[in-house]
mmCIF file of C-alpha atoms in Angstrom:
data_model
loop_
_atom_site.group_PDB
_atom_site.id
_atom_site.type_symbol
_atom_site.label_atom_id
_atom_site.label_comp_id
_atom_site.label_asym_id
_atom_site.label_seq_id
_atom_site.Cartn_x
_atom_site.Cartn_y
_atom_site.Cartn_z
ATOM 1 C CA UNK A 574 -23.597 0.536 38.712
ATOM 2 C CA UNK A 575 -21.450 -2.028 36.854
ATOM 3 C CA UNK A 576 -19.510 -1.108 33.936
ATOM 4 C CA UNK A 577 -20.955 -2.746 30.594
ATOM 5 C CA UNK A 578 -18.101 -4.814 29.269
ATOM 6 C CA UNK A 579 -18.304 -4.714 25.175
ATOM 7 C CA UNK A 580 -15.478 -6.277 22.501
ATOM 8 C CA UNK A 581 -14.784 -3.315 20.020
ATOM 9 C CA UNK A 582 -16.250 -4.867 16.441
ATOM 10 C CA UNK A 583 -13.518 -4.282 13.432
ATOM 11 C CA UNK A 584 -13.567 -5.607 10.508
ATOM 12 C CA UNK A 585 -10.277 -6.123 8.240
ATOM 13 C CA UNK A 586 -9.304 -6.886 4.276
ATOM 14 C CA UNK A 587 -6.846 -9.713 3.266
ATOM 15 C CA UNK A 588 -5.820 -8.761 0.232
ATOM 16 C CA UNK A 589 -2.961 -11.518 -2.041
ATOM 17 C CA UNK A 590 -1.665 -10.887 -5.132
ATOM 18 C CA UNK A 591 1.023 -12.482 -7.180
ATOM 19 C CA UNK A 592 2.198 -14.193 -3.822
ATOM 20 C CA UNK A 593 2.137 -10.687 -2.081
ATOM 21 C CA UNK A 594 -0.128 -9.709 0.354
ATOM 22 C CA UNK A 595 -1.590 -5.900 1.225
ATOM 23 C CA UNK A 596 -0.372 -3.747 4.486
ATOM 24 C CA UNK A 597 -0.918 -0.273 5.925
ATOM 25 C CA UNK A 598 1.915 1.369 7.750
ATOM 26 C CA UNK A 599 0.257 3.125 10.760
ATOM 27 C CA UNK A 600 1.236 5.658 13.315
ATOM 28 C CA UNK A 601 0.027 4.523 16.838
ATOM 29 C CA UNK A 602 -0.048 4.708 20.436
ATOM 30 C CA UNK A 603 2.726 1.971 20.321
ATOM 31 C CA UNK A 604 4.841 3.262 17.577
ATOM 32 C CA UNK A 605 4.502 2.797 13.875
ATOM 33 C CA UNK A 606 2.733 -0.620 13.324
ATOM 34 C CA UNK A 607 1.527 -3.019 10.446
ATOM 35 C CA UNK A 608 -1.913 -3.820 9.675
ATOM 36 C CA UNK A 609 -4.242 -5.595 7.101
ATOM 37 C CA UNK A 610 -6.690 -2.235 5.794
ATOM 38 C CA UNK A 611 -8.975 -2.748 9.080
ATOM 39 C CA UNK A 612 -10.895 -0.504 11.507
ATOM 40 C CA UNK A 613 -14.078 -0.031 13.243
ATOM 41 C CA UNK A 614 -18.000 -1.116 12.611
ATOM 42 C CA UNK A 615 -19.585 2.177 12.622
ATOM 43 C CA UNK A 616 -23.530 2.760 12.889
ATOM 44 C CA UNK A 617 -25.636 2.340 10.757
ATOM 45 C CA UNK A 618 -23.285 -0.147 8.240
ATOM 46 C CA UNK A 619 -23.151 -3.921 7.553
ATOM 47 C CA UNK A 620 -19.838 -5.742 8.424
ATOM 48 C CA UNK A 621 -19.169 -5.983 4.180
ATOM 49 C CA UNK A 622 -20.030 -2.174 3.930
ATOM 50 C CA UNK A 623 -17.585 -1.523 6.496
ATOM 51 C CA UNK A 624 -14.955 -3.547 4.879
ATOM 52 C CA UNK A 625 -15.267 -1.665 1.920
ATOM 53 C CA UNK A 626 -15.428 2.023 3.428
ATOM 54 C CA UNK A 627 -11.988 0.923 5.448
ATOM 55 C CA UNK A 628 -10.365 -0.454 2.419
ATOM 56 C CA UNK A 629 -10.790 2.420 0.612
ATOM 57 C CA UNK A 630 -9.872 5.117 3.491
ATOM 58 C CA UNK A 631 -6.959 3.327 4.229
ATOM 59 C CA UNK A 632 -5.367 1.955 0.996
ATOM 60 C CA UNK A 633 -7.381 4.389 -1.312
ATOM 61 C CA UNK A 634 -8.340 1.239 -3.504
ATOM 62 C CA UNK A 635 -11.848 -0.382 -4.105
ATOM 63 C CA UNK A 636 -12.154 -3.508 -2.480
ATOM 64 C CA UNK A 637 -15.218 -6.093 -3.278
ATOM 65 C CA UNK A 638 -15.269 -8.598 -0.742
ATOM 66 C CA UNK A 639 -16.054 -12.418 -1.579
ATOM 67 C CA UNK A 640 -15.369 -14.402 1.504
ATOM 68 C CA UNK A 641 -15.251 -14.478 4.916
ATOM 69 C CA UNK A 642 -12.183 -15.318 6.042
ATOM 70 C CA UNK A 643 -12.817 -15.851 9.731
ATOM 71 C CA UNK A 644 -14.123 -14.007 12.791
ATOM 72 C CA UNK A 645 -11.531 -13.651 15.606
ATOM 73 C CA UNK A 646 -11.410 -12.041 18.827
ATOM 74 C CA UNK A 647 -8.233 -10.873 20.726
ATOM 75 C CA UNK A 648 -7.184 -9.020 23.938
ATOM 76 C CA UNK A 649 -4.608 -6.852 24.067
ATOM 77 C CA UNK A 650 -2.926 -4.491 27.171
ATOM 78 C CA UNK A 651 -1.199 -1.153 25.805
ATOM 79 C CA UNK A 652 2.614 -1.318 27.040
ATOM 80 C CA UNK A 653 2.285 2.112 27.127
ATOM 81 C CA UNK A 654 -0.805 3.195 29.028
ATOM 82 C CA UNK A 655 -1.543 -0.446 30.407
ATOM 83 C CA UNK A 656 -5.582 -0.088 29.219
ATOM 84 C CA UNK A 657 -7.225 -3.266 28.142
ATOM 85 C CA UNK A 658 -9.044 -3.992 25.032
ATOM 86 C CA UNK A 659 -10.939 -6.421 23.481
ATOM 87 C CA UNK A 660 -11.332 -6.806 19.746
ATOM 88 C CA UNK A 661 -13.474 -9.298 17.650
ATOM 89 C CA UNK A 662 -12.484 -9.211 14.314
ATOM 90 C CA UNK A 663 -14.368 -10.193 10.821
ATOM 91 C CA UNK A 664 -11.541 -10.532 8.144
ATOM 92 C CA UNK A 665 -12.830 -10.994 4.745
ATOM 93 C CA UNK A 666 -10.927 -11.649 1.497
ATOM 94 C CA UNK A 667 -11.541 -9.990 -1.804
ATOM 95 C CA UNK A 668 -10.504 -8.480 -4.509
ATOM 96 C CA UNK A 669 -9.159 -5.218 -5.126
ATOM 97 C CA UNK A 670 -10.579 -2.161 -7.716
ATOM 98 C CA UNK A 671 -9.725 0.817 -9.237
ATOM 99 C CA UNK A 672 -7.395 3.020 -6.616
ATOM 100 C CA UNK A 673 -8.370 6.429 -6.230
ATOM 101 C CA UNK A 674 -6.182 9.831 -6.620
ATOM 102 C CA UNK A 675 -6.703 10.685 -2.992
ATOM 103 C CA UNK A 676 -5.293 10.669 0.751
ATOM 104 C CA UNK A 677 -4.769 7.582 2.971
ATOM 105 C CA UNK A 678 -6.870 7.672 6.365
ATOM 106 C CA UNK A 679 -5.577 9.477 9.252
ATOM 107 C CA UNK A 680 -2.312 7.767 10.944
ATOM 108 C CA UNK A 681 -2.247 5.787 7.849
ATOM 109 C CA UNK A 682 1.928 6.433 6.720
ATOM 110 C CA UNK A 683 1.893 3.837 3.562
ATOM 111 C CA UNK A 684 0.546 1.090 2.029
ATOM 112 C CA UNK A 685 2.662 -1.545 0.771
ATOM 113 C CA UNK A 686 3.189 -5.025 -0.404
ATOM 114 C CA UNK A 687 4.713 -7.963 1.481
ATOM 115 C CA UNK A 688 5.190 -11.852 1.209
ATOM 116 C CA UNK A 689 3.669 -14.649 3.780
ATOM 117 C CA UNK A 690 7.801 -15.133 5.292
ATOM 118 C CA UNK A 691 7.961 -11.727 5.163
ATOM 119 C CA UNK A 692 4.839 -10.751 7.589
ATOM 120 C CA UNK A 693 5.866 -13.738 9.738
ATOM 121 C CA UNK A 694 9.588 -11.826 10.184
ATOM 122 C CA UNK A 695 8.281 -9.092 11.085
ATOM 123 C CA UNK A 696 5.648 -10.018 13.710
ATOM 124 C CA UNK A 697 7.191 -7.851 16.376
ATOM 125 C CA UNK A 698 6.006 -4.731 14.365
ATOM 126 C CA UNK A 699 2.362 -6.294 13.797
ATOM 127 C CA UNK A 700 -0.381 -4.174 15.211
ATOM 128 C CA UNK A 701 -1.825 -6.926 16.469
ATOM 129 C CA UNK A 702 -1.417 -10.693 16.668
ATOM 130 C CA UNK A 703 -4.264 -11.314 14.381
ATOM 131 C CA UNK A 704 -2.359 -10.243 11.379
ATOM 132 C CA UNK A 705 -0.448 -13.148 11.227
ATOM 133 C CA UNK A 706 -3.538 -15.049 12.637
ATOM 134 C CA UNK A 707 -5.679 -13.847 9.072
ATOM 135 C CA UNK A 708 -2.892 -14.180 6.917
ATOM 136 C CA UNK A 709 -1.968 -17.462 7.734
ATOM 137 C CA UNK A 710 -5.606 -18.404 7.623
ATOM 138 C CA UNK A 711 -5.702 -17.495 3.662
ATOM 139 C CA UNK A 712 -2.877 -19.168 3.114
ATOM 140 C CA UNK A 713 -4.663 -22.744 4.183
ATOM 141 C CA UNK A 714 -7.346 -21.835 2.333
ATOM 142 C CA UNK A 715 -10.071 -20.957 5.036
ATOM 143 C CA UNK A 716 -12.899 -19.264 3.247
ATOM 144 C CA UNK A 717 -16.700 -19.034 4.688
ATOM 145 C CA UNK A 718 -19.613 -17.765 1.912
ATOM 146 C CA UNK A 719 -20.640 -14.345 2.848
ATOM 147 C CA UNK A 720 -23.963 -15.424 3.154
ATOM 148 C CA UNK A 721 -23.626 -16.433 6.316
ATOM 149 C CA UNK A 722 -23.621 -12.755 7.875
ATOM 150 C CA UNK A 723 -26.997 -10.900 7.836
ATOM 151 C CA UNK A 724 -27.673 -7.589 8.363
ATOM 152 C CA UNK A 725 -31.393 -7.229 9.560
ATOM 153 C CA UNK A 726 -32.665 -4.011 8.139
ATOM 154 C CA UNK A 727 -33.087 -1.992 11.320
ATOM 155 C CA UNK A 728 -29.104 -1.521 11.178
ATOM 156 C CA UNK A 729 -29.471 1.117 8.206
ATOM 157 C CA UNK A 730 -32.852 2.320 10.050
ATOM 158 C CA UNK A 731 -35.317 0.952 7.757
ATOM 159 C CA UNK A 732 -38.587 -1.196 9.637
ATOM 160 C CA UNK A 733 -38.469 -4.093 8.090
ATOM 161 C CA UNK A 734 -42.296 -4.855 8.140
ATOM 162 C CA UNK A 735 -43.507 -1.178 6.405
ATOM 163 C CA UNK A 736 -39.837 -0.078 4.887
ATOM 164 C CA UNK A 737 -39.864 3.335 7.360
ATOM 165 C CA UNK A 738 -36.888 4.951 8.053
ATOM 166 C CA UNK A 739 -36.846 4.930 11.881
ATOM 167 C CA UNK A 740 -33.915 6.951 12.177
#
């Protein structure tokens, strides 16, 4: 039988303010790396839910999305174990809440705060090339309403016809 291939879905927060934009420090295969707050789609959760959750694991800050920034998809070969992946990536822009008293996600070493020149020096530390990709998206003003992603309601188990949980 052939092997289903399938893009990993993530989802990622581009955060500015005061000319400054928001980074996680994170441990991984490759070494420490930077990152916008991103991560995975998990079951059962709309893209802007997910958003949210990773924001918050990763950063420990609330974080209300309010635009899409873009939806991008990128390979990428691990120097280290030589495995392929593919990721498509929804990067949304927003603003941030209240921040929380409590641990940053797992592998997560720091958040912290840099400038546009900055990220673009510092590329070869990037977790991935759409960092730079998202970043310099916001910074030409590329914005898309979030109305155009739906979420049918079978996602969170719910029939849309009779409102039964199917799960």
């Amino acid at each position: 039988m052939t092997a289903i291939w399938k893009p990993a879905v993530t989802v990622a927060a581009v955060v500015e303010q005061d000319g400054l934009f928001l980074l996680v420090e994170e441990e991984t295969s490759e070494g420490l790396r930077l990152n916008q707050p991103a991560g995975h789609l998990e079951a059962n959760e709309s893209l802007q839910q997910a958003v949210i959750r990773e924001t918050l694991e990763e950063t420990a800050y609330d974080f209300s999305p309010n635009a899409l920034l873009g939806m991008y998809m990128s390979r990428q070969i691990s120097s280290r174990t030589g495995e392929e992946s593919t990721y498509l990536r929804f990067a949304f822009t927003g603003q941030l809440g209240q921040l929380h008293d409590q641990a940053l996600d797992h592998g997560i070493v720091r958040t912290l705060w840099l400038s546009h020149q900055q990220i673009i020096d510092c590329q070869d530390k990037h977790r991935s090339p759409l960092v730079l990709a998202c970043v310099n998206d916001y910074v030409s003003g590329k914005r898309a309403p979030l109305s155009l992603l739906y979420t049918h309601p079978a996602v969170f188990g719910i029939n849309e016809n009779n409102g039964i949980n199917n799960a």
